[in-house]
mmCIF file of C-alpha atoms and ligand atoms in Angstrom:
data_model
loop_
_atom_site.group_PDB
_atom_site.id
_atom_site.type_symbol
_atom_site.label_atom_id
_atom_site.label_comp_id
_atom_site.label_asym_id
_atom_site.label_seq_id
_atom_site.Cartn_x
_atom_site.Cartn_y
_atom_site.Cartn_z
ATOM 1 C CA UNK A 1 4.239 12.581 19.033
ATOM 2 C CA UNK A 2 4.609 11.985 15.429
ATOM 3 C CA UNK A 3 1.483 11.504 13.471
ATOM 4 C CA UNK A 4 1.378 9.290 10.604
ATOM 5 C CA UNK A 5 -0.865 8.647 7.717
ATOM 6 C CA UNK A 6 -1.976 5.325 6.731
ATOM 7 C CA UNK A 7 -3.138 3.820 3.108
ATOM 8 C CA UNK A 8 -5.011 0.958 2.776
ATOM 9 C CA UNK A 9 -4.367 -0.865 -0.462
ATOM 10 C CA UNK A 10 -6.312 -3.964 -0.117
ATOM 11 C CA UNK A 11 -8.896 -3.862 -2.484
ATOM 12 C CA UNK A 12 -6.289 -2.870 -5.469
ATOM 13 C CA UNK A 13 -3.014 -4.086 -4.325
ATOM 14 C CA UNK A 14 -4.439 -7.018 -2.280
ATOM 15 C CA UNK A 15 -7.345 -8.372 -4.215
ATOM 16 C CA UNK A 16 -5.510 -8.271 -7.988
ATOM 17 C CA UNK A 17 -4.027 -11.068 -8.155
ATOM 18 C CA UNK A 18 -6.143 -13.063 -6.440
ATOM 19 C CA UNK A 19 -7.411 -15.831 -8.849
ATOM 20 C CA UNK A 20 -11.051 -16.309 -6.918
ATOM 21 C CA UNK A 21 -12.808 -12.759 -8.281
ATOM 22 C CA UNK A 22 -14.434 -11.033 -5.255
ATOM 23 C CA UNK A 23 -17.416 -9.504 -6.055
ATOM 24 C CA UNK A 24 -18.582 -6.209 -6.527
ATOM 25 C CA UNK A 25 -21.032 -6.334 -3.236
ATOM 26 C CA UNK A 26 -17.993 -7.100 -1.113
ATOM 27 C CA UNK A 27 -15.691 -4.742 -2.574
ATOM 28 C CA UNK A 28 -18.370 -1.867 -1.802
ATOM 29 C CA UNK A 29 -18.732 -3.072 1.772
ATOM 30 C CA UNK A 30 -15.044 -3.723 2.389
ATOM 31 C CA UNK A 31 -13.870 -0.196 1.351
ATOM 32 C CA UNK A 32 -17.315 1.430 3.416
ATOM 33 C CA UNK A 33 -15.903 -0.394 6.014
ATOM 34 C CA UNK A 34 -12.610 0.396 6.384
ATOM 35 C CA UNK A 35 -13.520 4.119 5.440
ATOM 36 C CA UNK A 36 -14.536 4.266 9.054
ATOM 37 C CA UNK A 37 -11.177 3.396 10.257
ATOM 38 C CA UNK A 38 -9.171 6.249 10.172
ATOM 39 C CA UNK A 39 -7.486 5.850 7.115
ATOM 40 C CA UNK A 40 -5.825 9.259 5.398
ATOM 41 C CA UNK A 41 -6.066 7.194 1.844
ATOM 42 C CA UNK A 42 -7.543 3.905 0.430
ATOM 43 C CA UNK A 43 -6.412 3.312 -2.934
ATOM 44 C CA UNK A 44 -9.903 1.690 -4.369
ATOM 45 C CA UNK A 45 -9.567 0.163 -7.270
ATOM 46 C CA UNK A 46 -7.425 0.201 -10.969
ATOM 47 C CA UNK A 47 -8.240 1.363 -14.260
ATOM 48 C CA UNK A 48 -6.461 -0.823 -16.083
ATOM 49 C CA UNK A 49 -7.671 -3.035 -19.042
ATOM 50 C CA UNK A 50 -10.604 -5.217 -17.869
ATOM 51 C CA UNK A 51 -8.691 -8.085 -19.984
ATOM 52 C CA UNK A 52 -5.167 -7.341 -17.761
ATOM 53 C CA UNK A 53 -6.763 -7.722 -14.466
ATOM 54 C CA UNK A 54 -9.648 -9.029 -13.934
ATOM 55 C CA UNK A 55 -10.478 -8.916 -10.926
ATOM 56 C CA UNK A 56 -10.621 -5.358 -10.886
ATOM 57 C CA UNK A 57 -12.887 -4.943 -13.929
ATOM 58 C CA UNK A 58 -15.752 -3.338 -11.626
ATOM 59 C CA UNK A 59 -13.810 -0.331 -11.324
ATOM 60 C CA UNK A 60 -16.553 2.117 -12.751
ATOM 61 C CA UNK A 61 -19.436 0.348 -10.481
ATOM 62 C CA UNK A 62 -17.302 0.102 -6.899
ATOM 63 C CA UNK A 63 -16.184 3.741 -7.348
ATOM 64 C CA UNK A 64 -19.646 4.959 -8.444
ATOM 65 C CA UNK A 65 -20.882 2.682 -5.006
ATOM 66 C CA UNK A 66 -18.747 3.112 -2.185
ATOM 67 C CA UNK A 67 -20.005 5.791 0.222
ATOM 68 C CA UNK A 68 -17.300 8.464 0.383
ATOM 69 C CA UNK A 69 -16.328 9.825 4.021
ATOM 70 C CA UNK A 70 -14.670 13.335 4.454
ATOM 71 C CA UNK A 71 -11.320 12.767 5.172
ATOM 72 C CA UNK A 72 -10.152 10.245 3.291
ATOM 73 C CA UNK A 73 -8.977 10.151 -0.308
ATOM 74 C CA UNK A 74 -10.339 7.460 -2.358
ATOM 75 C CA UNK A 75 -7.220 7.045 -4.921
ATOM 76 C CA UNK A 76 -7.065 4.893 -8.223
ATOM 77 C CA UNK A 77 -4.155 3.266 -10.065
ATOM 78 C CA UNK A 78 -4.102 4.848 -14.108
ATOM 79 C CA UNK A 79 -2.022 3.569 -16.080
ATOM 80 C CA UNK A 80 -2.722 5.461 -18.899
ATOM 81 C CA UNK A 81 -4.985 8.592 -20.495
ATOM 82 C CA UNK A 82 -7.737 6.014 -21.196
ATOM 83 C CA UNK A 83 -7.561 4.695 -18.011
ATOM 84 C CA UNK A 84 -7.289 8.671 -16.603
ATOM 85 C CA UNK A 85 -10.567 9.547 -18.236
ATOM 86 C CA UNK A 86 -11.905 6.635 -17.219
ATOM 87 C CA UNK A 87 -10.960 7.992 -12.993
ATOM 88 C CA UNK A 88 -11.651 11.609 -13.942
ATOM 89 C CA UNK A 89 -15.421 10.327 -14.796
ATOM 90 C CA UNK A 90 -15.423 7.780 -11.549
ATOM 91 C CA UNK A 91 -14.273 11.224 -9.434
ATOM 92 C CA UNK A 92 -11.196 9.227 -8.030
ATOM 93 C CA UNK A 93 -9.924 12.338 -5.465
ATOM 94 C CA UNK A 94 -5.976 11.283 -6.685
ATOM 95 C CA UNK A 95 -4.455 9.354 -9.906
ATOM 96 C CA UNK A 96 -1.837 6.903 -8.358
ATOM 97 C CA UNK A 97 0.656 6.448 -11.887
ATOM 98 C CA UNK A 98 3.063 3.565 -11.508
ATOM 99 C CA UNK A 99 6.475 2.787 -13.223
ATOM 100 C CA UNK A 100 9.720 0.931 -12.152
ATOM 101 C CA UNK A 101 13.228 2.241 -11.855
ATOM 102 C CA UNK A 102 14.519 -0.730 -13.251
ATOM 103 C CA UNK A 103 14.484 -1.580 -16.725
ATOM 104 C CA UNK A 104 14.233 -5.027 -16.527
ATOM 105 C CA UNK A 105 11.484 -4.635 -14.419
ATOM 106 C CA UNK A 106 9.628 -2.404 -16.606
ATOM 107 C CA UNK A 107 9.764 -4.020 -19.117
ATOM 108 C CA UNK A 108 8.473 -7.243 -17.284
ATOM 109 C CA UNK A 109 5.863 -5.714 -15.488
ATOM 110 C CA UNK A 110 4.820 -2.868 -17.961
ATOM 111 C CA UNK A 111 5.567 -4.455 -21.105
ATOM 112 C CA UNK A 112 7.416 -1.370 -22.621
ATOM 113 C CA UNK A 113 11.025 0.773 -21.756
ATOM 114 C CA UNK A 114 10.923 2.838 -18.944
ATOM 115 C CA UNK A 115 11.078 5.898 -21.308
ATOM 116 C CA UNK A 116 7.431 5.025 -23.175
ATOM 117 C CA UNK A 117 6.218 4.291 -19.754
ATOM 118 C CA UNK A 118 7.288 8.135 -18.625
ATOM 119 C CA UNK A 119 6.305 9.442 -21.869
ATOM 120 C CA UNK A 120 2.416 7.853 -20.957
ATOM 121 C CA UNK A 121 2.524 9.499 -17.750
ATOM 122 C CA UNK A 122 3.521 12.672 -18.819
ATOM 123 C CA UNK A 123 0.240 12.660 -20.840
ATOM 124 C CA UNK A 124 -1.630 12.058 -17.420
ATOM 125 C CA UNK A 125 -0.411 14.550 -15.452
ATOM 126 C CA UNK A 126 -0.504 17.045 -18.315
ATOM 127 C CA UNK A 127 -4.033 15.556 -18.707
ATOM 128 C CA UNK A 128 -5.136 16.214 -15.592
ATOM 129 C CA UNK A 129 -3.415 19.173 -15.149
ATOM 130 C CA UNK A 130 -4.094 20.541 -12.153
ATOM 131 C CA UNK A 131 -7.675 19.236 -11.362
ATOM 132 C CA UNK A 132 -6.494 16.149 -9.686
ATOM 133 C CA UNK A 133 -3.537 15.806 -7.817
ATOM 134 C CA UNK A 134 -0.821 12.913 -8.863
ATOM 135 C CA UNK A 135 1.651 10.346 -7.069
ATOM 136 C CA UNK A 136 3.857 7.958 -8.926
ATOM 137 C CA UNK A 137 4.556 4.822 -7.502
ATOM 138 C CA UNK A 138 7.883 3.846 -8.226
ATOM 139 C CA UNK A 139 8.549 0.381 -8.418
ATOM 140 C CA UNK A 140 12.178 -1.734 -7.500
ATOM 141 C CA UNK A 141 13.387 0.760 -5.603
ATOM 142 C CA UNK A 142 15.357 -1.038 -3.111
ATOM 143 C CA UNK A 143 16.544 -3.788 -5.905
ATOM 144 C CA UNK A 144 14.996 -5.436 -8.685
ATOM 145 C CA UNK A 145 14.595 -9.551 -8.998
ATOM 146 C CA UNK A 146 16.117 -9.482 -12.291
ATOM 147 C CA UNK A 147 18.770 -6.455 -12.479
ATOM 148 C CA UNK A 148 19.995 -6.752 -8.493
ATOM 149 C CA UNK A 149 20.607 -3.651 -7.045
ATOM 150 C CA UNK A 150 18.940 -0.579 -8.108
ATOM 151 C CA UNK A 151 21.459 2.433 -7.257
ATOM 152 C CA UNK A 152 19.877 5.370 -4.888
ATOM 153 C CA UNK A 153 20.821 7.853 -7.511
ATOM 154 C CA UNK A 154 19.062 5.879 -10.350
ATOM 155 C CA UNK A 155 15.862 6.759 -7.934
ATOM 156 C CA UNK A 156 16.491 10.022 -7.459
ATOM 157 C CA UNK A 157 16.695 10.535 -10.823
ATOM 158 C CA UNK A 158 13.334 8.927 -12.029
ATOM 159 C CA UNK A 159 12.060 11.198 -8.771
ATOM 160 C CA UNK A 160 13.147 14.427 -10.180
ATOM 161 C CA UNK A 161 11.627 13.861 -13.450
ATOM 162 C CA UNK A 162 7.800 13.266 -11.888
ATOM 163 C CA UNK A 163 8.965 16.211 -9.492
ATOM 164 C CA UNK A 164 9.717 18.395 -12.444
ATOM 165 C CA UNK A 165 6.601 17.473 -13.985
ATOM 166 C CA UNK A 166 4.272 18.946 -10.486
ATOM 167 C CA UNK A 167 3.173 15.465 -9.027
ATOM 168 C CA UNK A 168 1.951 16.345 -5.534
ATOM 169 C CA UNK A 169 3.351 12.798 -4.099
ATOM 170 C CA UNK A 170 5.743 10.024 -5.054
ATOM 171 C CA UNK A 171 5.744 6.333 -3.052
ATOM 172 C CA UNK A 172 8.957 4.291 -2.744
ATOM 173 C CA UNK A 173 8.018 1.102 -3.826
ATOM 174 C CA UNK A 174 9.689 -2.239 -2.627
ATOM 175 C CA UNK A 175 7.916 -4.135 -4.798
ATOM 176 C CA UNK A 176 9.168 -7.589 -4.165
ATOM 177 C CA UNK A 177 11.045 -7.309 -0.509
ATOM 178 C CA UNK A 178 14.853 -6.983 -1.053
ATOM 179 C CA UNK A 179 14.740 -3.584 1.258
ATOM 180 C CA UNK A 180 16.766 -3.639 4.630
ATOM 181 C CA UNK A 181 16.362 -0.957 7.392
ATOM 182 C CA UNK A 182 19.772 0.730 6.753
ATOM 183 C CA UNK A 183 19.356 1.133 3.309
ATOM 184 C CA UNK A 184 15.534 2.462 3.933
ATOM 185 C CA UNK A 185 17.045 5.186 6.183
ATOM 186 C CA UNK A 186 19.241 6.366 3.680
ATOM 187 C CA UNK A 187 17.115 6.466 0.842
ATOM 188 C CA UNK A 188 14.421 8.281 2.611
ATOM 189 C CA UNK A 189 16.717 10.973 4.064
ATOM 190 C CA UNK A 190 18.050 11.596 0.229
ATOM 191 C CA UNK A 191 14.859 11.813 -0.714
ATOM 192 C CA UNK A 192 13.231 14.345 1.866
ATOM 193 C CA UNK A 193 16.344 16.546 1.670
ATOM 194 C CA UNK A 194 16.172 16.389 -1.825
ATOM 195 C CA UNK A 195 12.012 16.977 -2.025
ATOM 196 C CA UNK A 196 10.773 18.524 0.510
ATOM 197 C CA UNK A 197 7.688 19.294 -0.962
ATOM 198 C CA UNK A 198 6.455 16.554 -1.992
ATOM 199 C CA UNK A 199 4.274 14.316 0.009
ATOM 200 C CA UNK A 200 6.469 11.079 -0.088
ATOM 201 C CA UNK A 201 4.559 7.075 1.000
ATOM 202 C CA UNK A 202 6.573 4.184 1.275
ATOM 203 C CA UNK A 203 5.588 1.051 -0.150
ATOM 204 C CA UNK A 204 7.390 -2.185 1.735
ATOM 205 C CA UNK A 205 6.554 -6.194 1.089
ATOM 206 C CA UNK A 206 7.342 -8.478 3.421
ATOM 207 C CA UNK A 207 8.143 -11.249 1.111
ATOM 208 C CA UNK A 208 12.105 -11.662 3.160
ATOM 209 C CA UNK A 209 9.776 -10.850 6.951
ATOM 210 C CA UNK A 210 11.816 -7.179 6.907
ATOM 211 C CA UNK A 211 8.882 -4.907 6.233
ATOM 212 C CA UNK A 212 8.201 -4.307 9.326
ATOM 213 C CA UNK A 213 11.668 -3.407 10.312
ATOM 214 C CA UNK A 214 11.501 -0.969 7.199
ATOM 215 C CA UNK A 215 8.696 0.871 7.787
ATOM 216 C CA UNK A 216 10.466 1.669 11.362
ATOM 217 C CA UNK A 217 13.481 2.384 10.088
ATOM 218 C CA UNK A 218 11.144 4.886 7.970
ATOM 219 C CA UNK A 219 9.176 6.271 10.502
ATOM 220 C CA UNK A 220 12.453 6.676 13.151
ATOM 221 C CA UNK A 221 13.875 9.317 9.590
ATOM 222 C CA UNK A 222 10.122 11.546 9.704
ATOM 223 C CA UNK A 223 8.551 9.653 6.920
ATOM 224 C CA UNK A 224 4.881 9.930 8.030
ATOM 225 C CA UNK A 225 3.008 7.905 5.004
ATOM 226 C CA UNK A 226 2.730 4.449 4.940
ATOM 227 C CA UNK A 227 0.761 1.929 2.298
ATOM 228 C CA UNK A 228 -0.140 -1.330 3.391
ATOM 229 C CA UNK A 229 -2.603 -3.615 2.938
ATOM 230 C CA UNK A 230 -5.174 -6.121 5.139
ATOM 231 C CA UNK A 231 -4.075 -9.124 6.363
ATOM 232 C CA UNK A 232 -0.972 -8.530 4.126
ATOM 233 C CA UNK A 233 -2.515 -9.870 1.218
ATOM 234 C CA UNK A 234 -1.252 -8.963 -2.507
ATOM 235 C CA UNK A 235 1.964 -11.160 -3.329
ATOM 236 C CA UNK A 236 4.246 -11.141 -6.185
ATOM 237 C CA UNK A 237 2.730 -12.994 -9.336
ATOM 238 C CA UNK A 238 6.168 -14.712 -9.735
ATOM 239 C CA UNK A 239 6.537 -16.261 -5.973
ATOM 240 C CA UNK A 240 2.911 -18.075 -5.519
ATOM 241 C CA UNK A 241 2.716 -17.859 -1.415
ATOM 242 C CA UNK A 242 5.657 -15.670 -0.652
ATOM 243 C CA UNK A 243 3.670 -13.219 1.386
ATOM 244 C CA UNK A 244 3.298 -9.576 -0.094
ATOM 245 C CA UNK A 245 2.105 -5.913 0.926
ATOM 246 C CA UNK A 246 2.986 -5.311 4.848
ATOM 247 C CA UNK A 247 -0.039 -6.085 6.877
ATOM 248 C CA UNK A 248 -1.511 -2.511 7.432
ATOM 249 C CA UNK A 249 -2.866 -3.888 10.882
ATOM 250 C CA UNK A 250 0.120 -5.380 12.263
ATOM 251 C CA UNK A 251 2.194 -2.069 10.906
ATOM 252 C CA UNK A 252 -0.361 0.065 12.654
ATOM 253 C CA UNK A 253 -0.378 -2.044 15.942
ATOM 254 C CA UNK A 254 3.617 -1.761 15.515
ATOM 255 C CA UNK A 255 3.246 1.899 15.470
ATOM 256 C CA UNK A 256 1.273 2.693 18.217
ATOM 257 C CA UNK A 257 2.980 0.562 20.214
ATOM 258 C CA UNK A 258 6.218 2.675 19.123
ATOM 259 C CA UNK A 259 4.202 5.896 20.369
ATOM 260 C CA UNK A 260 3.731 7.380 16.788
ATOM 261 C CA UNK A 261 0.317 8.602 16.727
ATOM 262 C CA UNK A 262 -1.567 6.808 13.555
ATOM 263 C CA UNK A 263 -5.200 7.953 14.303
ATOM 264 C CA UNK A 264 -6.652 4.549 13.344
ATOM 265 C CA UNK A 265 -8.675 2.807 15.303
ATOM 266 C CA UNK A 266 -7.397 -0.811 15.699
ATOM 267 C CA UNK A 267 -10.754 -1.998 17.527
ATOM 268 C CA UNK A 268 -12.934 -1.260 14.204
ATOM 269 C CA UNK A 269 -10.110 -2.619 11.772
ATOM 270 C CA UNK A 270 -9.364 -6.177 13.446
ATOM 271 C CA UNK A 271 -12.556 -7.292 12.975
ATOM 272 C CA UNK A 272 -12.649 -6.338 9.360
ATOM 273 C CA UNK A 273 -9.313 -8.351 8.667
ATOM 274 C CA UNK A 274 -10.536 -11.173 10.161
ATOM 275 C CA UNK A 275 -13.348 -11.375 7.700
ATOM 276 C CA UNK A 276 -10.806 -11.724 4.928
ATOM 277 C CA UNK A 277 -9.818 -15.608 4.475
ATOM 278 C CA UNK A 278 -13.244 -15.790 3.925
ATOM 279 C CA UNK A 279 -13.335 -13.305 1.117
ATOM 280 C CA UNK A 280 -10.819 -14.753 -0.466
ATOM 281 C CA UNK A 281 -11.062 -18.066 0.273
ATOM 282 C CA UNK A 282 -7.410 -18.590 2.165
ATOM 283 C CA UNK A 283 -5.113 -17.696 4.865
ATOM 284 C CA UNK A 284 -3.933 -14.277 4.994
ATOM 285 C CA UNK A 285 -0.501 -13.850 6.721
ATOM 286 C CA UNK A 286 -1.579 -11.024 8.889
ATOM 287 C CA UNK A 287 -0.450 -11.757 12.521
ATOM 288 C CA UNK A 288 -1.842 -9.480 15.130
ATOM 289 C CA UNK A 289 -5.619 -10.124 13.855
ATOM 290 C CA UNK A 290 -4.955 -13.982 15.090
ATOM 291 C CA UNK A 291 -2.933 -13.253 17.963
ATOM 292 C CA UNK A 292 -4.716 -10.273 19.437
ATOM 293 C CA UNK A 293 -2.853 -6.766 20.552
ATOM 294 C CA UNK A 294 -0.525 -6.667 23.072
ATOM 295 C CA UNK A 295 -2.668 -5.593 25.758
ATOM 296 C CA UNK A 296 -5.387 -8.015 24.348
ATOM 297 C CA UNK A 297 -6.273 -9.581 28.108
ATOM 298 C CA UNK A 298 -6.547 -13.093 27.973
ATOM 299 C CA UNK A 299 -8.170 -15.275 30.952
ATOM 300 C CA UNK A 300 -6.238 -17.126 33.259
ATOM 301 C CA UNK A 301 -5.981 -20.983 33.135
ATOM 302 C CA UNK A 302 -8.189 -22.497 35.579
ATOM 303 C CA UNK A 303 -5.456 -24.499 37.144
ATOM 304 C CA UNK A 304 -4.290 -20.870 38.357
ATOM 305 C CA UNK A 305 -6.805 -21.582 41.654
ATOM 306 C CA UNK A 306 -5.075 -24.474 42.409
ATOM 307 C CA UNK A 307 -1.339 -22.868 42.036
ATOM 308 C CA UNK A 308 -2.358 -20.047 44.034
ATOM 309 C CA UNK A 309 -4.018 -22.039 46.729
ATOM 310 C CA UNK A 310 -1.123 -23.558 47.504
ATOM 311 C CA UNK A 311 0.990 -20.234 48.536
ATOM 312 C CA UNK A 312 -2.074 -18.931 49.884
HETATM 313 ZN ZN1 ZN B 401 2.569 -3.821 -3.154
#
């Protein structure tokens, strides 16, 4: 059975664009929470500029709060050496460094050419050198909104780099949905023939309802690393209710079904994303948390006496 290693990204990925700030009490108890629930990673929080995202401006205070449980790695998004110092001094157990592999997106979403952006993370890594391990997120790599495709070698070429550099991980970002199960498969063989070493997450949105199909595809190639994030919340700032991150539950649920062996415990996690709309005051698109799991009994109509009295 093939085991697989979830990351829950809800309180980073998920909460930062939210325009309702959640506060620092719920945070806390959301990641405590979830720490119970098998997960191999949750990536907490982000240093990043108080001013740039708001919401996430308690970094210091929900890292220096949330009760730590062996087993899981509590990871951080640094986006630069401020920011790094900044997660060194919180203890974050992994610096999560993110840039795109498109240009256009870059320069978009980073404000600067892909080049400064590698040039800042260099500094990181060589900055942490050693005492904390490093993944890159790399963003756009199934297609970018902007450029269109994004060609598998331009990937494998941004991967080499942070591979060159000693980063212990890299995640496959699809940051705004344009990935499709064949091309997922082909990208991720590539990529573990070319790296075996390196401990390589895939990222997927749902915002075209395929990210589910991806993380399959995935999974079916020996990718055992998955991000996602609660209830599926976290969209793209450009597309106000296209739906974002997979659901992690609904992936996990998938998964299990599938017979991959995910070590979460579903039972303890459902609950949790059903307290979400009310943290953030909406919907979430998550499905299985409304619908129940498959094997989720549910009672029989009452006119059932009456049908089955009369082929008694
Ligand atoms: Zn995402």
């Amino acid at each position: 059975m093939q085991r697989i290693f979830f990351n829950e990204v809800v309180t980073r990925d998920g909460f930062q664009i939210e325009p309702e700030f959640v506060p620092t009490d719920t945070k806390v108890e959301l990641v405590n929470a979830l720490s119970l629930c098998g997960y191999a990673k949750i990536e907490v929080t982000s240093f990043t500029s108080a001013k740039s995202i708001p919401m996430l401006r308690d970094a210091e205070e929900v890292m220096g709060r949330i009760q730590r449980v062996p087993g899981v790695e509590y990871t951080v998004l640094v986006p630069n050496v401020r920011g790094a110092e900044r997660a060194m001094e919180s203890k974050a157990d992994e610096f999560n460094l993110v840039m795109s592999t498109s240009e256009t997106h870059n320069l978009a979403n980073l404000r600067m050419p892909r080049e400064n952006s590698f040039a800042a993370l260099k500094d990181v890594v060589a900055m942490a050198a050693g005492a904390v391990p490093i993944n890159v997120s790399l963003s756009a790599c199934f297609g970018c909104p902007m450029e269109g495709v994004v060609p598998q070698e331009e990937v494998i070429a941004w991967a080499d780099r942070f591979a060159t550099l000693g980063v212990r991980g890299l995640t496959i970002c699809d940051t705004t949905g344009m990935a499709y199960p064949s091309q997922v498969s082909r990208l991720c063989e590539a990529l573990q023939t070319r790296f075996p070493g390196l401990q390589l997450t895939l990222h997927f949105h749902n915002t075209r309802g395929m990210g589910l199909a991806n993380v399959l595809a995935a999974a079916r190639q020996g990718v055992d690393r998955f991000d996602g994030s609660l209830g599926g919340l976290g969209g793209c700032p450009y597309a106000p209710g296209a739906s974002g991150n997979i659901c992690s539950e609904d992936a996990i649920h998938m998964l299990e079904a599938e017979g991959y062996q995910t070590g979460m415990e579903l039972a303890a996690l459902l609950p949790i994303a059903r307290q979400l709309p009310e943290i953030v005051g909406h919907q979430v698109p998550g499905q299985v948390a409304k619908a129940g799991r498959i094997l989720d009994l549910h009672p029989e109509p009452s006119f059932l006496l009456d049908v089955r009295s009369k082929f008694a």
